[in-house]
CSV table of C-alpha atoms in Angstrom, one decimal:
chain,number,residue,atom,x,y,z
A,1,MET,CA,-3.7,-120.0,-86.1
A,2,ALA,CA,-0.9,-118.8,-83.7
A,3,PRO,CA,-1.5,-115.8,-81.6
A,4,THR,CA,-0.5,-112.4,-82.8
A,5,GLY,CA,-0.1,-108.8,-82.0
A,6,PRO,CA,-0.6,-105.5,-83.7
A,7,ASN,CA,-2.2,-106.7,-87.0
A,8,LEU,CA,-5.0,-108.8,-85.3
A,9,THR,CA,-8.0,-107.2,-86.9
A,10,ARG,CA,-6.3,-107.3,-90.3
A,11,ILE,CA,-5.6,-111.2,-89.9
A,12,VAL,CA,-9.1,-112.0,-88.6
A,13,ALA,CA,-10.8,-110.1,-91.6
A,14,GLN,CA,-8.4,-111.8,-94.2
A,15,SER,CA,-9.2,-115.3,-92.6
A,16,CYS,CA,-13.1,-114.6,-92.8
A,17,ALA,CA,-12.8,-113.1,-96.3
A,18,ARG,CA,-10.8,-116.2,-97.4
A,19,THR,CA,-13.2,-118.8,-95.9
A,20,ASP,CA,-14.9,-120.9,-98.5
A,21,PHE,CA,-17.7,-123.2,-98.3
A,22,SER,CA,-15.9,-126.1,-99.9
A,23,THR,CA,-13.5,-126.2,-96.9
A,24,LEU,CA,-16.2,-126.9,-94.4
A,25,GLU,CA,-16.5,-130.3,-93.3
A,26,ASP,CA,-19.9,-132.2,-93.5
A,27,GLU,CA,-20.5,-132.2,-90.0
A,28,VAL,CA,-20.0,-128.2,-89.7
A,29,VAL,CA,-22.6,-127.8,-92.5
A,30,ASP,CA,-25.0,-129.9,-90.7
A,31,ARG,CA,-24.3,-128.2,-87.4
A,32,THR,CA,-24.9,-124.8,-89.1
A,33,ARG,CA,-28.1,-126.2,-90.6
A,34,TYR,CA,-29.3,-127.4,-87.1
A,35,LEU,CA,-28.4,-124.1,-85.6
A,36,LEU,CA,-30.2,-122.2,-88.3
A,37,LEU,CA,-33.4,-123.9,-87.4
A,38,ASP,CA,-33.3,-123.6,-83.9
A,39,PHE,CA,-32.9,-119.8,-84.8
A,40,LEU,CA,-35.8,-119.5,-87.0
A,41,GLY,CA,-38.2,-121.1,-84.3
A,42,CYS,CA,-37.2,-118.3,-82.0
A,43,ALA,CA,-37.4,-115.7,-84.5
A,44,ILE,CA,-40.8,-116.8,-85.7
A,45,ARG,CA,-42.4,-117.3,-82.3
A,46,GLY,CA,-40.5,-114.0,-81.1
A,47,THR,CA,-42.9,-112.0,-83.2
A,48,SER,CA,-45.7,-112.6,-80.6
A,49,SER,CA,-43.6,-111.0,-77.7
A,50,ALA,CA,-44.6,-107.6,-76.3
A,51,SER,CA,-41.2,-106.1,-76.9
A,52,THR,CA,-41.3,-106.9,-80.7
A,53,ALA,CA,-44.4,-104.9,-81.7
A,54,PRO,CA,-42.8,-101.5,-81.5
A,55,VAL,CA,-39.8,-102.6,-83.4
A,56,HIS,CA,-42.0,-103.9,-86.1
A,57,ARG,CA,-43.6,-100.5,-86.2
A,58,LEU,CA,-40.4,-98.7,-86.6
A,59,ALA,CA,-39.0,-101.3,-89.2
A,60,GLU,CA,-42.2,-101.1,-91.3
A,61,ARG,CA,-41.9,-97.1,-91.6
A,62,LYS,CA,-38.2,-97.6,-92.9
A,63,CYS,CA,-39.1,-100.0,-95.9
A,64,SER,CA,-38.2,-98.4,-99.1
A,65,ALA,CA,-39.1,-99.3,-102.8
A,66,ASP,CA,-35.7,-100.7,-103.8
A,67,HIS,CA,-34.7,-102.7,-100.6
A,68,GLN,CA,-37.6,-105.0,-99.3
A,69,ILE,CA,-36.5,-107.5,-97.1
A,70,PRO,CA,-39.1,-109.8,-95.5
A,71,ILE,CA,-39.2,-109.9,-91.7
A,72,ILE,CA,-39.4,-113.4,-90.7
A,73,GLY,CA,-42.5,-114.5,-89.1
A,74,THR,CA,-44.6,-111.6,-90.4
A,75,ALA,CA,-46.0,-110.2,-93.4
A,76,ILE,CA,-43.9,-106.8,-92.9
A,77,LYS,CA,-41.0,-105.9,-95.2
A,78,SER,CA,-38.2,-103.2,-94.4
A,79,GLU,CA,-34.7,-102.0,-95.5
A,80,PRO,CA,-31.9,-104.6,-94.6
A,81,SER,CA,-30.5,-103.1,-91.2
A,82,PHE,CA,-34.0,-102.5,-90.0
A,83,ALA,CA,-35.2,-105.9,-90.9
A,84,ALA,CA,-32.1,-107.4,-89.1
A,85,LEU,CA,-33.2,-105.1,-85.8
A,86,ALA,CA,-36.6,-106.5,-86.2
A,87,VAL,CA,-35.4,-110.2,-86.7
A,88,GLY,CA,-32.6,-110.1,-84.1
A,89,THR,CA,-34.9,-108.4,-81.1
A,90,ALA,CA,-37.8,-110.9,-81.6
A,91,ALA,CA,-35.6,-114.1,-81.7
A,92,HIS,CA,-33.8,-112.9,-78.3
A,93,SER,CA,-36.8,-112.2,-76.5
A,94,LEU,CA,-37.9,-115.8,-75.7
A,95,GLU,CA,-34.6,-116.6,-73.7
A,96,LEU,CA,-34.4,-119.7,-76.0
A,97,ASP,CA,-31.9,-118.9,-78.4
A,98,ASP,CA,-28.5,-120.6,-78.9
A,99,VAL,CA,-25.8,-119.8,-76.6
A,100,VAL,CA,-21.8,-120.4,-76.4
A,101,ASN,CA,-20.7,-121.6,-72.8
A,102,SER,CA,-17.1,-120.5,-72.9
A,103,ALA,CA,-18.2,-116.7,-74.1
A,104,SER,CA,-21.3,-116.5,-72.5
A,105,LEU,CA,-23.1,-115.0,-75.4
A,106,HIS,CA,-25.9,-115.8,-77.9
A,107,PRO,CA,-24.4,-115.9,-81.6
A,108,ALA,CA,-27.5,-116.7,-83.5
A,109,VAL,CA,-29.7,-113.7,-82.7
A,110,ALA,CA,-26.7,-111.2,-84.0
A,111,VAL,CA,-25.4,-113.0,-87.0
A,112,ILE,CA,-28.2,-114.9,-88.4
A,113,PRO,CA,-30.5,-111.8,-88.9
A,114,ALA,CA,-27.6,-110.1,-90.5
A,115,ALA,CA,-26.7,-112.8,-92.8
A,116,ILE,CA,-30.2,-113.2,-93.8
A,117,SER,CA,-30.9,-109.8,-94.4
A,118,THR,CA,-27.7,-109.0,-96.6
A,119,GLY,CA,-28.0,-112.4,-98.3
A,120,TYR,CA,-31.5,-111.8,-99.5
A,121,LEU,CA,-30.5,-108.6,-100.9
A,122,CYS,CA,-27.5,-110.2,-102.8
A,123,ASN,CA,-29.5,-113.1,-104.1
A,124,SER,CA,-27.0,-115.3,-102.1
A,125,SER,CA,-27.0,-119.0,-102.3
A,126,GLY,CA,-27.6,-121.5,-99.4
A,127,PRO,CA,-23.7,-122.3,-99.2
A,128,GLU,CA,-22.9,-118.5,-98.9
A,129,LEU,CA,-25.4,-118.1,-96.2
A,130,LEU,CA,-24.1,-120.9,-94.1
A,131,THR,CA,-20.5,-119.9,-94.7
A,132,ALA,CA,-21.2,-116.4,-93.5
A,133,ILE,CA,-22.9,-118.1,-90.6
A,134,VAL,CA,-19.8,-119.8,-89.5
A,135,VAL,CA,-17.6,-117.0,-89.9
A,136,GLY,CA,-19.9,-114.7,-87.9
A,137,TYR,CA,-20.2,-117.1,-85.1
A,138,GLU,CA,-16.4,-117.6,-85.1
A,139,LEU,CA,-15.5,-113.9,-84.7
A,140,MET,CA,-18.4,-113.1,-82.4
A,141,VAL,CA,-17.3,-116.3,-80.2
A,142,LYS,CA,-13.6,-115.7,-80.1
A,143,LEU,CA,-14.0,-112.1,-79.0
A,144,GLY,CA,-16.3,-113.1,-76.2
A,145,ILE,CA,-13.7,-115.5,-74.8
A,146,ALA,CA,-10.7,-112.9,-75.4
A,147,LEU,CA,-12.8,-110.4,-73.2
A,148,LYS,CA,-13.4,-113.0,-70.3
A,149,PRO,CA,-16.9,-113.1,-69.7
A,150,ALA,CA,-16.9,-112.4,-66.0
A,151,ALA,CA,-14.8,-109.2,-66.4
A,152,HIS,CA,-16.9,-107.9,-69.3
A,153,TYR,CA,-20.0,-108.2,-67.0
A,154,ARG,CA,-18.2,-106.4,-64.4
A,155,ARG,CA,-17.9,-103.6,-66.6
A,156,GLY,CA,-21.8,-103.8,-67.0
A,157,PHE,CA,-21.5,-105.0,-70.6
A,158,HIS,CA,-23.8,-107.6,-72.4
A,159,PRO,CA,-21.6,-109.7,-74.7
A,160,THR,CA,-24.1,-110.7,-77.1
A,161,GLY,CA,-24.6,-106.9,-77.9
A,162,THR,CA,-20.9,-105.9,-77.8
A,163,CYS,CA,-19.3,-108.8,-79.5
A,164,GLY,CA,-22.5,-109.4,-81.7
A,165,ALA,CA,-21.7,-106.3,-83.6
A,166,PHE,CA,-18.6,-107.6,-84.9
A,167,GLY,CA,-20.0,-111.2,-85.8
A,168,ALA,CA,-22.9,-109.5,-87.5
A,169,ALA,CA,-20.5,-107.3,-89.5
A,170,ALA,CA,-18.3,-110.4,-90.4
A,171,ALA,CA,-21.2,-112.4,-91.7
A,172,SER,CA,-22.7,-109.4,-93.7
A,173,ALA,CA,-19.2,-108.6,-95.0
A,174,LYS,CA,-18.7,-112.3,-96.1
A,175,ILE,CA,-22.0,-112.5,-97.9
A,176,MET,CA,-21.8,-109.4,-99.4
A,177,ASN,CA,-18.3,-110.5,-100.8
A,178,LEU,CA,-16.5,-107.7,-99.6
A,179,THR,CA,-12.8,-107.2,-100.4
A,180,ALA,CA,-10.3,-107.7,-97.4
A,181,GLU,CA,-9.7,-104.0,-97.1
A,182,GLU,CA,-13.5,-103.6,-97.0
A,183,PHE,CA,-14.0,-106.2,-94.6
A,184,ILE,CA,-11.5,-104.6,-92.3
A,185,HIS,CA,-13.5,-101.3,-92.4
A,186,ALA,CA,-16.7,-103.2,-91.7
A,187,LEU,CA,-15.0,-104.4,-88.5
A,188,GLY,CA,-13.6,-100.9,-87.7
A,189,ILE,CA,-17.3,-99.4,-88.1
A,190,ALA,CA,-18.7,-102.0,-86.3
A,191,GLY,CA,-16.7,-101.6,-83.3
A,192,SER,CA,-18.2,-98.2,-82.9
A,193,GLN,CA,-21.6,-99.7,-82.6
A,194,ALA,CA,-20.6,-102.3,-80.1
A,195,ALA,CA,-23.2,-101.7,-77.3
A,196,GLY,CA,-25.2,-103.5,-74.4
A,197,SER,CA,-25.8,-102.3,-71.0
A,198,LEU,CA,-26.7,-104.7,-68.1
A,199,GLU,CA,-28.8,-102.0,-66.6
A,200,PHE,CA,-32.0,-103.7,-67.9
A,201,LEU,CA,-31.3,-106.1,-64.8
A,202,SER,CA,-32.3,-103.3,-62.4
A,203,ASP,CA,-36.1,-103.2,-63.6
A,204,GLY,CA,-36.5,-105.9,-66.4
A,205,SER,CA,-36.8,-103.6,-69.2
A,206,PHE,CA,-36.9,-105.0,-72.9
A,207,THR,CA,-33.3,-103.4,-73.9
A,208,LYS,CA,-31.6,-106.7,-73.3
A,209,ARG,CA,-33.6,-108.1,-76.3
A,210,PHE,CA,-32.4,-105.1,-78.3
A,211,HIS,CA,-29.0,-105.6,-77.8
A,212,ALA,CA,-29.2,-108.6,-80.1
A,213,GLY,CA,-31.3,-106.8,-82.9
A,214,TRP,CA,-29.0,-103.8,-82.7
A,215,ALA,CA,-25.8,-105.8,-82.9
A,216,ALA,CA,-27.5,-107.4,-86.2
A,217,HIS,CA,-28.6,-103.8,-87.4
A,218,GLY,CA,-25.0,-102.4,-86.6
A,219,GLY,CA,-23.3,-105.3,-88.7
A,220,VAL,CA,-25.3,-104.7,-91.5
A,221,LEU,CA,-24.8,-101.1,-91.4
A,222,ALA,CA,-21.1,-101.5,-90.9
A,223,ALA,CA,-20.9,-103.7,-94.1
A,224,GLU,CA,-22.9,-101.2,-96.2
A,225,LEU,CA,-20.9,-98.3,-95.2
A,226,ALA,CA,-17.7,-100.2,-95.9
A,227,GLN,CA,-18.9,-101.2,-99.1
A,228,GLU,CA,-19.5,-97.5,-99.9
A,229,GLY,CA,-16.1,-96.4,-99.1
A,230,PHE,CA,-16.6,-95.5,-95.5
A,231,THR,CA,-13.7,-96.2,-93.1
A,232,GLY,CA,-13.0,-97.7,-89.7
A,233,PRO,CA,-10.0,-98.3,-87.6
A,234,SER,CA,-8.1,-100.9,-88.8
A,235,SER,CA,-6.8,-102.2,-85.2
A,236,ILE,CA,-10.5,-101.7,-83.8
A,237,ILE,CA,-10.0,-105.3,-82.0
A,238,GLU,CA,-6.6,-104.8,-80.5
A,239,GLY,CA,-5.7,-101.2,-80.3
A,240,LYS,CA,-4.8,-99.3,-77.2
A,241,LEU,CA,-8.2,-97.4,-77.5
A,242,GLY,CA,-10.0,-100.4,-79.1
A,243,PHE,CA,-12.5,-103.0,-78.3
A,244,LEU,CA,-10.5,-105.3,-76.2
A,245,HIS,CA,-9.1,-102.9,-74.1
A,246,GLY,CA,-11.8,-100.7,-73.7
A,247,TYR,CA,-14.6,-103.3,-72.8
A,248,SER,CA,-12.7,-105.5,-70.2
A,249,SER,CA,-9.9,-105.3,-67.7
A,250,GLU,CA,-8.6,-108.9,-68.2
A,251,SER,CA,-9.0,-109.3,-71.9
A,252,ASN,CA,-6.3,-111.4,-73.8
A,253,PRO,CA,-5.9,-110.6,-77.4
A,254,ASP,CA,-4.3,-113.9,-78.1
A,255,ASP,CA,-7.2,-115.7,-77.4
A,256,VAL,CA,-8.9,-114.4,-80.6
A,257,LEU,CA,-6.9,-116.5,-82.8
A,258,ARG,CA,-6.1,-119.4,-80.3
A,259,GLY,CA,-8.0,-122.5,-82.0
A,260,TRP,CA,-9.4,-120.6,-84.7
A,261,ALA,CA,-11.8,-122.8,-86.9
A,262,ASP,CA,-10.0,-125.7,-84.7
A,263,PRO,CA,-12.9,-126.7,-84.6
A,264,TRP,CA,-15.4,-124.0,-85.8
A,265,GLU,CA,-17.3,-122.3,-82.9
A,266,VAL,CA,-20.6,-123.5,-84.3
A,267,MET,CA,-19.6,-127.0,-83.4
A,268,LYS,CA,-19.4,-125.9,-79.6
A,269,THR,CA,-22.7,-124.1,-79.5
A,270,SER,CA,-25.4,-124.9,-77.1
A,271,ILE,CA,-29.2,-125.3,-77.7
A,272,LYS,CA,-31.5,-124.0,-74.9
A,273,PRO,CA,-34.5,-126.4,-74.0
A,274,HIS,CA,-35.6,-123.9,-71.1
A,275,ALA,CA,-36.8,-120.1,-71.8
A,276,CYS,CA,-34.5,-118.4,-69.4
A,277,CYS,CA,-30.9,-117.5,-69.1
A,278,ARG,CA,-28.4,-120.5,-69.5
A,279,TYR,CA,-27.1,-119.9,-66.1
A,280,LYS,CA,-30.3,-121.3,-64.7
A,281,GLN,CA,-30.7,-124.2,-67.0
A,282,GLY,CA,-28.3,-126.7,-65.4
A,283,PRO,CA,-30.1,-126.1,-61.9
A,284,ILE,CA,-33.4,-126.7,-63.5
A,285,ASP,CA,-32.2,-130.0,-65.1
A,286,CYS,CA,-30.9,-131.1,-61.6
A,287,LEU,CA,-34.3,-130.2,-59.8
A,288,ILE,CA,-36.5,-131.9,-62.3
A,289,ALA,CA,-33.9,-134.9,-62.0
A,290,ILE,CA,-34.4,-134.9,-58.2
A,291,MET,CA,-37.9,-134.5,-58.1
A,292,ILE,CA,-38.6,-137.4,-60.7
A,293,GLY,CA,-36.0,-139.9,-59.4
A,294,ASN,CA,-37.1,-139.5,-55.8
A,295,GLU,CA,-40.7,-139.1,-56.5
A,296,LEU,CA,-40.7,-136.0,-54.3
A,297,ARG,CA,-43.8,-133.9,-53.9
A,298,PRO,CA,-43.6,-130.0,-53.9
A,299,GLU,CA,-45.1,-129.9,-50.1
A,300,ASP,CA,-42.0,-132.4,-48.8
A,301,ILE,CA,-39.5,-129.6,-49.6
A,302,ALA,CA,-38.2,-127.2,-46.9
A,303,ARG,CA,-35.3,-125.8,-48.7
A,304,ILE,CA,-33.1,-126.0,-51.9
A,305,ASP,CA,-29.7,-124.7,-52.1
A,306,ILE,CA,-28.4,-124.0,-55.8
A,307,ALA,CA,-24.9,-123.6,-56.7
A,308,ILE,CA,-24.4,-120.7,-59.4
A,309,LEU,CA,-21.4,-120.3,-61.3
A,310,ASP,CA,-19.6,-116.9,-60.2
A,311,ALA,CA,-19.8,-115.6,-63.9
A,312,GLY,CA,-23.6,-115.6,-63.7
A,313,PHE,CA,-24.2,-115.2,-60.0
A,314,GLY,CA,-25.1,-111.4,-60.5
A,315,LEU,CA,-27.4,-112.1,-63.5
A,316,VAL,CA,-29.7,-114.7,-61.8
A,317,ALA,CA,-28.7,-114.8,-58.0
A,318,GLU,CA,-28.5,-111.4,-56.6
A,319,PRO,CA,-29.7,-109.5,-54.9
A,320,ILE,CA,-31.6,-112.4,-53.7
A,321,GLU,CA,-34.6,-110.4,-52.5
A,322,LYS,CA,-35.2,-108.8,-55.9
A,323,LYS,CA,-34.7,-112.4,-57.3
A,324,ARG,CA,-37.4,-113.9,-55.2
A,325,ASN,CA,-39.9,-111.1,-56.3
A,326,PRO,CA,-39.8,-110.8,-60.2
A,327,ARG,CA,-42.3,-108.2,-61.6
A,328,SER,CA,-41.9,-108.7,-65.1
A,329,VAL,CA,-41.0,-111.7,-67.7
A,330,VAL,CA,-37.6,-110.4,-68.1
A,331,ASP,CA,-37.3,-110.4,-64.5
A,332,ALA,CA,-38.5,-113.9,-64.2
A,333,GLN,CA,-36.1,-115.0,-67.0
A,334,PHE,CA,-33.3,-114.0,-64.7
A,335,SER,CA,-34.5,-115.0,-61.5
A,336,MET,CA,-33.0,-118.6,-60.3
A,337,PRO,CA,-35.8,-118.8,-57.4
A,338,PHE,CA,-38.4,-118.4,-60.1
A,339,GLY,CA,-36.8,-120.8,-62.7
A,340,ALA,CA,-36.7,-123.3,-59.4
A,341,ALA,CA,-40.3,-122.7,-58.4
A,342,LEU,CA,-41.3,-123.8,-62.1
A,343,ALA,CA,-39.0,-126.9,-62.1
A,344,VAL,CA,-40.4,-128.3,-58.8
A,345,LEU,CA,-44.2,-127.1,-58.9
A,346,ARG,CA,-44.9,-127.3,-62.7
A,347,ASN,CA,-42.1,-129.7,-63.7
A,348,ASP,CA,-41.6,-127.4,-66.6
A,349,ALA,CA,-39.7,-124.3,-67.6
A,350,SER,CA,-40.9,-123.9,-71.2
A,351,LEU,CA,-41.6,-120.5,-72.7
A,352,ASP,CA,-45.5,-120.5,-71.9
A,353,ARG,CA,-44.6,-120.6,-68.1
A,354,TYR,CA,-42.6,-117.5,-68.3
A,355,SER,CA,-45.7,-115.3,-67.9
A,356,LEU,CA,-47.4,-112.7,-65.8
A,357,GLU,CA,-49.8,-115.2,-64.5
A,358,GLU,CA,-47.2,-117.9,-63.4
A,359,ILE,CA,-45.1,-114.5,-61.7
A,360,GLU,CA,-48.3,-113.4,-59.7
A,361,SER,CA,-49.1,-116.9,-58.8
A,362,GLU,CA,-49.5,-117.5,-55.0
A,363,ASP,CA,-47.9,-120.8,-54.9
A,364,ILE,CA,-45.0,-119.7,-57.1
A,365,ARG,CA,-44.3,-116.7,-54.9
A,366,ALA,CA,-44.4,-118.6,-51.6
A,367,PHE,CA,-42.1,-121.2,-53.0
A,368,MET,CA,-39.3,-118.9,-54.1
A,369,GLU,CA,-38.8,-118.0,-50.4
A,370,LYS,CA,-37.3,-121.7,-50.0
A,371,VAL,CA,-34.6,-121.2,-52.8
A,372,ASN,CA,-31.2,-120.2,-51.7
A,373,CYS,CA,-28.3,-119.4,-53.9
A,374,ILE,CA,-24.5,-120.1,-53.0
A,375,ARG,CA,-21.2,-119.9,-54.7
A,376,ASP,CA,-18.9,-123.0,-55.2
A,377,PRO,CA,-15.5,-122.6,-56.0
A,378,GLU,CA,-15.3,-126.2,-57.2
A,379,LEU,CA,-17.8,-125.6,-60.2
A,380,ASP,CA,-16.1,-122.4,-61.0
A,381,ARG,CA,-12.8,-124.5,-61.2
A,382,GLU,CA,-14.4,-126.6,-64.2
A,383,PHE,CA,-16.0,-123.5,-65.9
A,384,PRO,CA,-16.1,-122.5,-68.7
A,385,VAL,CA,-14.8,-125.9,-70.1
A,386,LYS,CA,-17.8,-127.5,-68.6
A,387,TRP,CA,-21.1,-125.5,-67.2
A,388,PRO,CA,-21.7,-127.7,-64.2
A,389,ALA,CA,-24.6,-127.4,-61.7
A,390,ARG,CA,-25.1,-128.8,-58.3
A,391,VAL,CA,-28.3,-128.5,-56.3
A,392,ALA,CA,-29.4,-129.9,-52.9
A,393,ILE,CA,-33.0,-130.3,-51.5
A,394,THR,CA,-33.7,-130.5,-48.0
A,395,THR,CA,-36.9,-132.3,-47.1
A,396,THR,CA,-39.3,-131.4,-44.2
A,397,ASP,CA,-38.1,-134.7,-42.5
A,398,GLY,CA,-34.6,-133.5,-42.7
A,399,LYS,CA,-33.4,-135.7,-45.8
A,400,VAL,CA,-31.0,-134.3,-48.0
A,401,PHE,CA,-31.0,-135.1,-51.9
A,402,GLU,CA,-28.3,-133.7,-54.5
A,403,HIS,CA,-27.7,-133.9,-58.1
A,404,HIS,CA,-24.7,-132.8,-59.9
A,405,LEU,CA,-24.6,-132.2,-63.6
A,406,GLU,CA,-21.6,-131.3,-65.9
A,407,TYR,CA,-23.3,-130.4,-69.0
A,408,PRO,CA,-26.9,-129.0,-69.4
A,409,LYS,CA,-29.3,-130.6,-71.8
A,410,GLY,CA,-28.5,-129.0,-74.9
A,411,ASP,CA,-24.8,-128.9,-74.6
A,412,PRO,CA,-22.9,-130.7,-77.7
A,413,GLN,CA,-21.9,-133.1,-75.0
A,414,ASN,CA,-25.6,-133.7,-74.0
A,415,PRO,CA,-27.3,-132.7,-77.1
A,416,LEU,CA,-30.9,-132.5,-78.6
A,417,SER,CA,-31.1,-134.6,-81.5
A,418,TRP,CA,-32.2,-133.4,-84.8
A,419,ASP,CA,-35.8,-134.8,-83.9
A,420,GLU,CA,-35.8,-133.1,-80.5
A,421,LEU,CA,-34.8,-129.8,-82.5
A,422,ILE,CA,-37.6,-130.2,-84.9
A,423,ASP,CA,-40.1,-130.9,-82.1
A,424,LYS,CA,-38.9,-127.5,-80.4
A,425,PHE,CA,-38.9,-125.7,-83.8
A,426,ASN,CA,-42.6,-126.9,-84.3
A,427,SER,CA,-43.8,-126.0,-80.7
A,428,LEU,CA,-42.4,-122.3,-81.3
A,429,ALA,CA,-43.1,-121.6,-85.0
A,430,GLY,CA,-46.5,-123.8,-84.7
A,431,GLN,CA,-47.9,-120.9,-82.6
A,432,VAL,CA,-47.4,-118.5,-85.8
A,433,LEU,CA,-47.4,-120.5,-89.0
A,434,PRO,CA,-49.7,-123.3,-90.0
A,435,LYS,CA,-48.0,-127.0,-89.7
A,436,SER,CA,-47.8,-127.4,-93.4
A,437,GLN,CA,-45.5,-124.1,-93.7
A,438,CYS,CA,-43.6,-125.4,-90.6
A,439,ASP,CA,-42.9,-128.8,-92.4
A,440,LYS,CA,-41.8,-126.8,-95.4
A,441,ILE,CA,-39.4,-124.6,-93.6
A,442,VAL,CA,-37.7,-127.7,-92.1
A,443,GLY,CA,-37.4,-129.2,-95.3
A,444,LEU,CA,-35.7,-126.3,-96.7
A,445,VAL,CA,-33.4,-125.9,-93.8
A,446,ARG,CA,-32.1,-129.6,-94.1
A,447,LYS,CA,-31.3,-128.8,-97.8
A,448,VAL,CA,-30.4,-125.3,-97.4
A,449,ASP,CA,-26.9,-126.0,-98.8
A,450,GLN,CA,-28.5,-127.1,-102.3
A,451,LEU,CA,-30.3,-123.9,-102.5
A,452,ASN,CA,-29.3,-121.5,-105.4
A,453,ASP,CA,-30.8,-118.3,-103.8
A,454,ILE,CA,-31.9,-118.3,-100.0
A,455,SER,CA,-35.0,-116.1,-101.1
A,456,GLU,CA,-36.8,-119.5,-101.4
A,457,LEU,CA,-36.2,-120.0,-97.8
A,458,VAL,CA,-36.7,-116.6,-96.6
A,459,ASP,CA,-39.9,-116.1,-98.5
A,460,ALA,CA,-41.4,-119.3,-96.9
A,461,LEU,CA,-40.8,-117.8,-93.4
A,462,GLN,CA,-43.3,-115.0,-94.0
A,463,ALA,CA,-46.8,-115.2,-92.3
A,464,ALA,CA,-49.7,-114.6,-94.4
């Protein structure tokens, strides 16, 4: 699709509205099922996060007799937009949800809760759900690319929240079968709900998780309002006072349509094996490789130097005094020194390691003082086509061990297999649901494109 100018929002809406399941290649369908299962594991386990309970209490109070949407991983029901809010917030709480490197955002936690909530209400089929997810990912990611992630971060915005409102609106509008004009209005309405401040980094508060839920909520609400005749600006993406100009000083509207559906962005989405910010994950892989490959012991290490991509430096590496002194789980999820300490001392950076017990442990706190974060222009030149990492460990006897990685584990170029993904799903969902139920969910997701009504899947996601 060629770059365009003043009619960008209209072209995007028309493209999303026209996309049909029959045009999706088999590998796109399989990849979308794969991403759906990854999301569901995060959403189910995320119900046990401390930040999720308040949202569940609110959502339960918003339940109406006519519109009762199951909230994944619970026995609670709510109206569609609040069900999406609860599920998106829960799924994003673990820092294990999928990510697109080029846009530096997490599409599943905004797009899929919206698609499931509206799809359940509309008795949508599995193919309709998958198509809605595909177009929601596409728009959300393309907007993130067009904003230029580093510039968007410098404005203080979290792209999962800002771009997510549009992705969720697109998924909802698609699954609700809105007309092209209604689709445009849904995007326009979503643009006035695009939010997400990075100020959570100052004190480790829960709002980062809420950004995903709010985007999902806003997308559902936008589509519902558009269906009722409410209007939104038809130039919300490209307008002088619109999204791209307002949320970044370096945005390029042409990037929205450049490479649209060629290939679909679901094919370029990465899965997280570690429960933390993606900017930490390559370095963690490097550290584990050095420790195992050279049979090093933690007591052998005098210093660690970790090269961090410039786009993520402010998220995980500075101010270094704060990053070496996390006070909450959110702090730890965004602390490179903490992630490095886990990799070296525990050989593990999984979800259960991101706990107050580990944060307060004496050996972790002492080891974080050995971790230094540096910028590396050579790595930045490879980004975002690659998400490279480089780590150097200096031992107490003066030896230096280095490791360079082009693609972190979970990237499409270094993927988790279906079997590995199912293991990840079971490790998460199995903490909330019995094994028999987890097995049933996996089976339903593997054949979701054959379901006439997604309620069969959604009902299977509820806790007793």
